[in-house]
C-alpha positions as a Python dict, from the first residue, in 0.01 Angstrom:
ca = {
    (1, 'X'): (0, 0, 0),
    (2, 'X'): (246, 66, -291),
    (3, 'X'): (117, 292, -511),
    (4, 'X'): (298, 195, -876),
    (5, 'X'): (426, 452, -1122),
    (6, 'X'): (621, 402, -1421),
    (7, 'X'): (1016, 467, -1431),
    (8, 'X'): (1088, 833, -1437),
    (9, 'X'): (806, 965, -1244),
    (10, 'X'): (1039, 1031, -973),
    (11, 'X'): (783, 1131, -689),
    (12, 'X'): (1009, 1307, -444),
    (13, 'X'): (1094, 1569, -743),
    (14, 'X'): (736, 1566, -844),
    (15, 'X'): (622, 1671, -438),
    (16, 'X'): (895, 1976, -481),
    (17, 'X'): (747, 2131, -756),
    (18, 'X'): (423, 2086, -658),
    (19, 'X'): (520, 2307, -339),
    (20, 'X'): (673, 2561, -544),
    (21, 'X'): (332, 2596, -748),
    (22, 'X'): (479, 2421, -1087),
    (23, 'X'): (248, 2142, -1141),
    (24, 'X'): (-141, 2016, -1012),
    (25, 'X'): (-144, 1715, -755),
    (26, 'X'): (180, 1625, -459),
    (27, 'X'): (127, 1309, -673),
    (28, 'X'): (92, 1218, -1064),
    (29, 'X'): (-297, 1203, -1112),
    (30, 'X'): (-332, 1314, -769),
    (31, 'X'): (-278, 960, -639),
    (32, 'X'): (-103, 1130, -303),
    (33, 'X'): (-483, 1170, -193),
    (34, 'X'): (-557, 790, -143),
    (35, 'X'): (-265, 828, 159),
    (36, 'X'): (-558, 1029, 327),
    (37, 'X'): (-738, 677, 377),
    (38, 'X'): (-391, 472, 347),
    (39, 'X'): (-178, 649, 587),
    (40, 'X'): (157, 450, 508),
    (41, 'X'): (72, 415, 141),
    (42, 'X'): (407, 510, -86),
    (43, 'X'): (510, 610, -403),
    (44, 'X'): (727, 353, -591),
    (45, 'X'): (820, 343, -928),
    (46, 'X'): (870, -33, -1190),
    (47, 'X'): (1139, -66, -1426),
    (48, 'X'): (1085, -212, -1780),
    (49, 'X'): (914, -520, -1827),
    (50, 'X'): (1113, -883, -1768),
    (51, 'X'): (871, -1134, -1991),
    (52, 'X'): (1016, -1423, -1775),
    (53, 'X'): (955, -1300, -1446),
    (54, 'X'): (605, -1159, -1532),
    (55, 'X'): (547, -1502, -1705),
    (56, 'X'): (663, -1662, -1350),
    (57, 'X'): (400, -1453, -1161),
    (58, 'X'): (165, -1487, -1418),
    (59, 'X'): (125, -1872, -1320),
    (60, 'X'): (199, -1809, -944),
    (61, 'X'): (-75, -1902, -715),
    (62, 'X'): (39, -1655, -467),
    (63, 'X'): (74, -1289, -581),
    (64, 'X'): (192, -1150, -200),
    (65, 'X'): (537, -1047, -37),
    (66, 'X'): (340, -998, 275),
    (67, 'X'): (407, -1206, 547),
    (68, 'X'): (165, -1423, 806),
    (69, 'X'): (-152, -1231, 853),
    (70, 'X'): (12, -908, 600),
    (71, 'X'): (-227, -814, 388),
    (72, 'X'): (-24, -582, 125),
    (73, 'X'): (-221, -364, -155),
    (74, 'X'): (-86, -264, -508),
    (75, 'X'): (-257, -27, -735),
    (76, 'X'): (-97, 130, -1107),
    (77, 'X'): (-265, 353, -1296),
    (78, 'X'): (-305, 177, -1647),
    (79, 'X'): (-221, -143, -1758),
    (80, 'X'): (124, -92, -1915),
    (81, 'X'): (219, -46, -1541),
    (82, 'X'): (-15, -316, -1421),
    (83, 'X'): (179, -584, -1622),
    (84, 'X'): (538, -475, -1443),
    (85, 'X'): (318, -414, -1114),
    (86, 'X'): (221, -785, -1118),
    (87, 'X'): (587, -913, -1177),
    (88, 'X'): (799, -662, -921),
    (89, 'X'): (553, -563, -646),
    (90, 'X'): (288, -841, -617),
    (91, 'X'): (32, -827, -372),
    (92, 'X'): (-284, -952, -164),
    (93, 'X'): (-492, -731, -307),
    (94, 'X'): (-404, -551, -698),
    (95, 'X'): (-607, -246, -830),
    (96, 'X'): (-553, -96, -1195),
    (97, 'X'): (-687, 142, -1428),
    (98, 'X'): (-750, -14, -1804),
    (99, 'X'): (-759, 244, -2084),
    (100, 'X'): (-580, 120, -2393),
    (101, 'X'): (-598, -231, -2355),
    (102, 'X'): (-920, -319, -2542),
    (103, 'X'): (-836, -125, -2842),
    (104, 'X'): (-776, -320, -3184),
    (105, 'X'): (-422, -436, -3201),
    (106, 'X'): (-225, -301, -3490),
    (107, 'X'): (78, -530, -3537),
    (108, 'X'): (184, -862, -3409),
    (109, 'X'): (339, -653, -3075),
    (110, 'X'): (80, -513, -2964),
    (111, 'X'): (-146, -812, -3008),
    (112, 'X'): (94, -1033, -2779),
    (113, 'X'): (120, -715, -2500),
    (114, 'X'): (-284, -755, -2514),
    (115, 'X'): (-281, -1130, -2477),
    (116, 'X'): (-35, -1022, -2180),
    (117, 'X'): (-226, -730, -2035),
    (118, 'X'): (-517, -962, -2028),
    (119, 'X'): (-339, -1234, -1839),
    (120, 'X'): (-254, -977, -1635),
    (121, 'X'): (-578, -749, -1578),
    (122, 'X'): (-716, -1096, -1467),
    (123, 'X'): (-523, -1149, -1179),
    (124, 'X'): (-592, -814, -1046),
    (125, 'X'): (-850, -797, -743),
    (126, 'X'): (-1057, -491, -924),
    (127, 'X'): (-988, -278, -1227),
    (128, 'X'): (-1165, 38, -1370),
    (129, 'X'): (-1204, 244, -1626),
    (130, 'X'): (-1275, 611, -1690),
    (131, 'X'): (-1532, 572, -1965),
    (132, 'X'): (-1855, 457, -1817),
    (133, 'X'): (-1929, 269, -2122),
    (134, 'X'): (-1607, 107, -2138),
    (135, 'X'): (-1701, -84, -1829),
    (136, 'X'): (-1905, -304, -2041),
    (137, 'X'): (-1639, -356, -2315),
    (138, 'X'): (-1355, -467, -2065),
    (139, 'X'): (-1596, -724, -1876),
    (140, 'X'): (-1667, -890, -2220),
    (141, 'X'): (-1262, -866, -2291),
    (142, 'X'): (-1178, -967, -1928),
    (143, 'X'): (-1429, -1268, -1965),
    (144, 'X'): (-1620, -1529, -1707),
    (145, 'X'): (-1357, -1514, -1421),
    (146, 'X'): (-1252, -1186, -1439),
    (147, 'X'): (-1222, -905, -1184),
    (148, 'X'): (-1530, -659, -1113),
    (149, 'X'): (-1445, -348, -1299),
    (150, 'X'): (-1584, 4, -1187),
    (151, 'X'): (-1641, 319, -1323),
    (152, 'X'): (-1395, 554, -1192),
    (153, 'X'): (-1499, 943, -1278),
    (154, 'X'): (-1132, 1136, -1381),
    (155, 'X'): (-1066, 1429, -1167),
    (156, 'X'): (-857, 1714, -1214),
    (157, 'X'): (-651, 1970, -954),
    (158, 'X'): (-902, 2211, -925),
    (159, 'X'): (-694, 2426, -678),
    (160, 'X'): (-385, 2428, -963),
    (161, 'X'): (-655, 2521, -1228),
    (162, 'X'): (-833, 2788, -1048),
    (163, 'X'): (-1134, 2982, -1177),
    (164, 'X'): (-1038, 3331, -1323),
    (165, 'X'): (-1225, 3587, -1499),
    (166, 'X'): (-1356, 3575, -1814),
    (167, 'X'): (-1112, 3669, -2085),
    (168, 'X'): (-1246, 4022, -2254),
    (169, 'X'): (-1042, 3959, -2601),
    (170, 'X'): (-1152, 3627, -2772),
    (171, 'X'): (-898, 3344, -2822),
    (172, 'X'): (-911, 3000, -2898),
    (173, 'X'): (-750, 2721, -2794),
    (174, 'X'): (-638, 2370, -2824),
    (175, 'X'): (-467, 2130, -2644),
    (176, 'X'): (-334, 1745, -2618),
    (177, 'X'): (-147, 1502, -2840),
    (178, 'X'): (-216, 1191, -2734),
    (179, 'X'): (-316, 935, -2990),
    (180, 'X'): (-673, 948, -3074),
    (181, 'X'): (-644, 1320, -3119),
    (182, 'X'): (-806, 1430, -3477),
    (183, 'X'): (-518, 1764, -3555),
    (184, 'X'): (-698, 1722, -3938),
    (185, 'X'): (-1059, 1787, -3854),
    (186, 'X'): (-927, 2032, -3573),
    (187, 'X'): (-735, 2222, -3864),
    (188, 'X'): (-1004, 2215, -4114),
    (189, 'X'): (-1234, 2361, -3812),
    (190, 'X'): (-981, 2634, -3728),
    (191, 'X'): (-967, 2703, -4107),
    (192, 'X'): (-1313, 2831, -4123),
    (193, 'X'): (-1323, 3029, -3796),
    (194, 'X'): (-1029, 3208, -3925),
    (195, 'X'): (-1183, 3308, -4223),
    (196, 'X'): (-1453, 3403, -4000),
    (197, 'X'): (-1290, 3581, -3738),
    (198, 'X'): (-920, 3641, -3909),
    (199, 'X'): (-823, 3859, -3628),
    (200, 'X'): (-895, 3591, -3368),
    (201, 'X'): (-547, 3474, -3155),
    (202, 'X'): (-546, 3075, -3221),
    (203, 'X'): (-329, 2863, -3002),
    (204, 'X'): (-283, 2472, -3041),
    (205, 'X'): (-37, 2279, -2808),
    (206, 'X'): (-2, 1936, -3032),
    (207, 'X'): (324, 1692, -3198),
    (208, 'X'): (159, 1708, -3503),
    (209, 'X'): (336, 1725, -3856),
    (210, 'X'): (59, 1861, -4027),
    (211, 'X'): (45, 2209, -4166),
    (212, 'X'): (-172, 2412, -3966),
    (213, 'X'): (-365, 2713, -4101),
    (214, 'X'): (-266, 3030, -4177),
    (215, 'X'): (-240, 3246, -3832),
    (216, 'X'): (-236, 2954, -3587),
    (217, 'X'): (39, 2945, -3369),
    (218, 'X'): (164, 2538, -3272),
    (219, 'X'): (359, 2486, -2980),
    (220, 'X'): (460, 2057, -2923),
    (221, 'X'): (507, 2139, -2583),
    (222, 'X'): (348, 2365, -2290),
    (223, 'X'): (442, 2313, -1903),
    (224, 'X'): (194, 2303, -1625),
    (225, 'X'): (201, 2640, -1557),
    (226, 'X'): (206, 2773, -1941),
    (227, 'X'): (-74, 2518, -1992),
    (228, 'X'): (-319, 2708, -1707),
    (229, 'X'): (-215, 3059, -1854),
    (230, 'X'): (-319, 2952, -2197),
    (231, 'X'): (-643, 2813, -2050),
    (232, 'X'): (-687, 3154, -1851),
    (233, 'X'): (-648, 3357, -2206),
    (234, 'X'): (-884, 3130, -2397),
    (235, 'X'): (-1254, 3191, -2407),
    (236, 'X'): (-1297, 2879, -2641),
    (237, 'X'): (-1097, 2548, -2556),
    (238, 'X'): (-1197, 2289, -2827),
    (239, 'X'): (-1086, 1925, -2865),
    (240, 'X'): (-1111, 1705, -3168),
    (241, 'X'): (-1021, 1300, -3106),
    (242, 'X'): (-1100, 1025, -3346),
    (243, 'X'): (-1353, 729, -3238),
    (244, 'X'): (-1268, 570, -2926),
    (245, 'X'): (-1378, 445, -2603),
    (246, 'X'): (-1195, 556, -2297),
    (247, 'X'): (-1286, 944, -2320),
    (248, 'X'): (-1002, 1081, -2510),
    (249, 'X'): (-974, 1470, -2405),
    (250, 'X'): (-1090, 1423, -2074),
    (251, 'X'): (-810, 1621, -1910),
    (252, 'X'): (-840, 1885, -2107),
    (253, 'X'): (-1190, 1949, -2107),
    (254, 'X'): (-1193, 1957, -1718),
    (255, 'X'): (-865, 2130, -1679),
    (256, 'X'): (-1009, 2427, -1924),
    (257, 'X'): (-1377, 2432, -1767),
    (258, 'X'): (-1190, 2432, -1359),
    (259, 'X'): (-1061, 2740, -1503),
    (260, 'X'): (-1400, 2886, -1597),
    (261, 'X'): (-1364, 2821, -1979),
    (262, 'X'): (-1593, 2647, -2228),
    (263, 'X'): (-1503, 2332, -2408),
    (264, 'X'): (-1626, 2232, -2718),
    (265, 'X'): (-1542, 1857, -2771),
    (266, 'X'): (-1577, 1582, -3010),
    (267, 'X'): (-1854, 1332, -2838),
    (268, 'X'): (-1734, 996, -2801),
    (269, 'X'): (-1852, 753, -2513),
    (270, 'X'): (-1871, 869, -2164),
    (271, 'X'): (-1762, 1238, -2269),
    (272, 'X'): (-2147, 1343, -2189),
    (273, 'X'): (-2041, 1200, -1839),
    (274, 'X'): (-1760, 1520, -1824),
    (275, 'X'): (-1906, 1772, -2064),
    (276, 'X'): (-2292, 1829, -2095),
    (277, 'X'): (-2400, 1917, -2421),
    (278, 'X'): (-2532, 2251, -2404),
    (279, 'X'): (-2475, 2375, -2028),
    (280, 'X'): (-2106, 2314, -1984),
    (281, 'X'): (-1980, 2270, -2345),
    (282, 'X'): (-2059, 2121, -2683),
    (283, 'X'): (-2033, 1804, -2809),
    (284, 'X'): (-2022, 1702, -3162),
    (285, 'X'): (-2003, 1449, -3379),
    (286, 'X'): (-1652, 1266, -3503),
    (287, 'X'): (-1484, 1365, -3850),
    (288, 'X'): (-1725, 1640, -3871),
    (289, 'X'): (-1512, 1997, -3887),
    (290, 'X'): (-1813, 2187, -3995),
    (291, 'X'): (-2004, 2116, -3653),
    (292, 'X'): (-1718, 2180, -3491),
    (293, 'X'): (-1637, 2521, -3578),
    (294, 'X'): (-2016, 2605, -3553),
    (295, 'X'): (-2029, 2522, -3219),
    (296, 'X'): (-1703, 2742, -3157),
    (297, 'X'): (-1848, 3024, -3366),
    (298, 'X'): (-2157, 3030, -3127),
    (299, 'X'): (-1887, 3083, -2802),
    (300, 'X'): (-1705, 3343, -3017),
    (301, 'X'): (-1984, 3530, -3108),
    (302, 'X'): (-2170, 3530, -2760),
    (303, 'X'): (-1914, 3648, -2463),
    (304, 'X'): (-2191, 3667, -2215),
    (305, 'X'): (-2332, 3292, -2340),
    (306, 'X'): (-1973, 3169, -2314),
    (307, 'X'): (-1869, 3352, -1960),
    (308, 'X'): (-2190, 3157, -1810),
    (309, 'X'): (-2101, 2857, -1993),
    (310, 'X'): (-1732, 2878, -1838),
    (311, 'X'): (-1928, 2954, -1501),
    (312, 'X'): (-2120, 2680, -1469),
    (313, 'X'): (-1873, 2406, -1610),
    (314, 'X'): (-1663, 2513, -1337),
    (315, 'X'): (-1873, 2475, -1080),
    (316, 'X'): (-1943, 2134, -1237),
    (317, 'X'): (-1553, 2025, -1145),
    (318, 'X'): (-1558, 2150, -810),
    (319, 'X'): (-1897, 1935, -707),
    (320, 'X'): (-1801, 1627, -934),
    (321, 'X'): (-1472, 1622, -1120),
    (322, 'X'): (-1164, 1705, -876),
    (323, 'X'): (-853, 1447, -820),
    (324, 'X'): (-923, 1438, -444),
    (325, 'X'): (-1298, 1339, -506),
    (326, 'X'): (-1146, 1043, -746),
    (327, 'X'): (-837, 967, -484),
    (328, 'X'): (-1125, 865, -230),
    (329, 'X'): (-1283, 638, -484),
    (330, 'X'): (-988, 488, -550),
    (331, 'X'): (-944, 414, -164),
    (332, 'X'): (-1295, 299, -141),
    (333, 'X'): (-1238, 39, -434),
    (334, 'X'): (-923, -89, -260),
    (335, 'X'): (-1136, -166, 32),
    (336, 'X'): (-1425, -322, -141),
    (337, 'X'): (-1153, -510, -300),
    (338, 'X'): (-1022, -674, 12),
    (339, 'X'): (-783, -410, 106),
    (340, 'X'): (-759, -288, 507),
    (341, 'X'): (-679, 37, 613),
    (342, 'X'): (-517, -99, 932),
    (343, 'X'): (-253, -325, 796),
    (344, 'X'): (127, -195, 786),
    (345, 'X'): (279, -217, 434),
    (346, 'X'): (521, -452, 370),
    (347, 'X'): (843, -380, 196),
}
């Protein structure tokens, strides 16, 4: 099995800072734990795209390098990988993860890498998603024809991010940048705890350009191990995205609550999946700022409602949400796929 990571991952660097305690997982998104069902499986990393060649295997019958009765396995993460996946390790059997691809196109670019990613997603043997609504969506995209696509539940390092005890000062913080993260409803949320609590420590890891409020200290970038410190200090972890369907703040939210820490989230579809209203977090509506700082107020104000809250969201992770619990779905869809634990891996 060759399990496909974008340029630049560099997985033998990646295993050595894992051993010296830098970073979660031996493996980006603790993919090393499908090599506990596919013993020979390895790491290998795709260059950029080549439209020719990718068109080539697109209208190949065959997909395999494998030779007589060689069965050989490919899986990517997402489908920017998928498409160079398909073109420079093709296989009997091809597993991806799709999390952008169904989203509107904004320019004429991104509608042709659709058309592609479609072309491309269709040829696979099995694809999921880590929205359980999005399932639906990508079926409808994918069309008659298509591949089955499965829910895959995200899963975090829960080892890395280990529980620790309750912080006694309050401090709130927020994390991510990707690009369905709301910084302006965050802000405006922020805003009126400050002027609530103005001696409350507020933290925010994000790219953003905005101007944050008064007091809030923005870092653009926090490693691994300054990440899980800030999570350790919070009491409060709150996430606001913008509308969208594959779970934007996912990582976060379990990262925070394997710590022990509440997460108050914006709800979008399949976040109830990770975060339950009310036991392990809160969820609240889009665009809304006032909601959101409500719902942190309420942590703030309550340290004993928010140390239980942190408790039981992190017992939550261990019994449902850790990367080796998702690395043996993973394995299990590559054998419903077609894909035998017995066969050598082809080169």
């Amino acid at each position: 099995m060759n399990i496909v990571f974008a340029q630049g991952r560099d997985v033998p660097s990646w295993e050595q800072r894992h051993a010296s305690g830098l970073i979660p997982d031996r493996w980006p998104y603790g993919l090393d734990g499908v090599t506990r069902h596919f013993s020979e499986a390895r790491a290998v990393e795709v260059g950029p795209l080549r439209p020719l060649r990718l068109l080539r295997a697109l209208t190949s019958r065959r997909m395999s390098q494998g030779g007589p009765g060689q069965k050989t396995i490919s899986l990517s993460w997402e489908e920017d990988v998928a498409l160079r996946m398909l073109e420079q390790y093709p296989a009997d059997v091809a597993l991806s993860g799709v999390i952008w691809a169904t989203d509107p196109p904004e320019s004429m670019a991104a509608r042709l890498k659709q058309r592609l990613s479609r072309r491309a997603l269709r040829r696979m043997s099995l694809v999921w998603t880590l929205s359980e609504p999005q399932v639906e969506v990508v079926e409808r995209w994918l069309g008659a024809g298509g591949p089955p696509v499965r829910y895959l539940r995200f899963g975090v390092d829960h080892e890395f991010f280990a529980e620790k005890p309750f912080p006694s000062t309050p401090m709130l913080f927020s994390a991510g940048g990707d690009r369905d993260r709301d910084p302006a409803t965050l802000f405006r949320a922020i805003e009126i705890i400050r002027r609530e609590h103005p001696s409350i420590e507020v933290m925010v890891q994000s790219r953003t350009q905005l101007q944050p409020p008064d007091g809030v200290r923005v870092v653009p970038y926090l490693t691994h191990q300054q990440l899980r410190e800030a999570y350790e200090r919070a009491s409060v972890v709150a996430i606001a995205t913008r509308p969208n369907l594959h779970a934007s703040g996912m990582t976060v939210s379990l990262e925070a609550m394997a710590v022990g820490r509440p997460v108050v989230i914006t709800e979008t579809p399949g976040l109830d999946d990770y975060v339950r209203d009310g036991d392990t977090g809160f969820l609240v509506p889009c665009n809304d700022h006032r909601a959101l700082a409500a719902r942190i107020g309420t942590l703030l104000e309550d340290h004993t409602a928010a140390e239980a809250m942190g408790g039981r969201a992190r017992r939550r992770v261990v019994a449902s949400f850790t990367s080796a619990q998702m690395a043996d779905e993973l394995a299990a869809f590559a054998r419903s796929a077609g894909g035998d634990t017995r066969t050598p891996v082809k080169s």
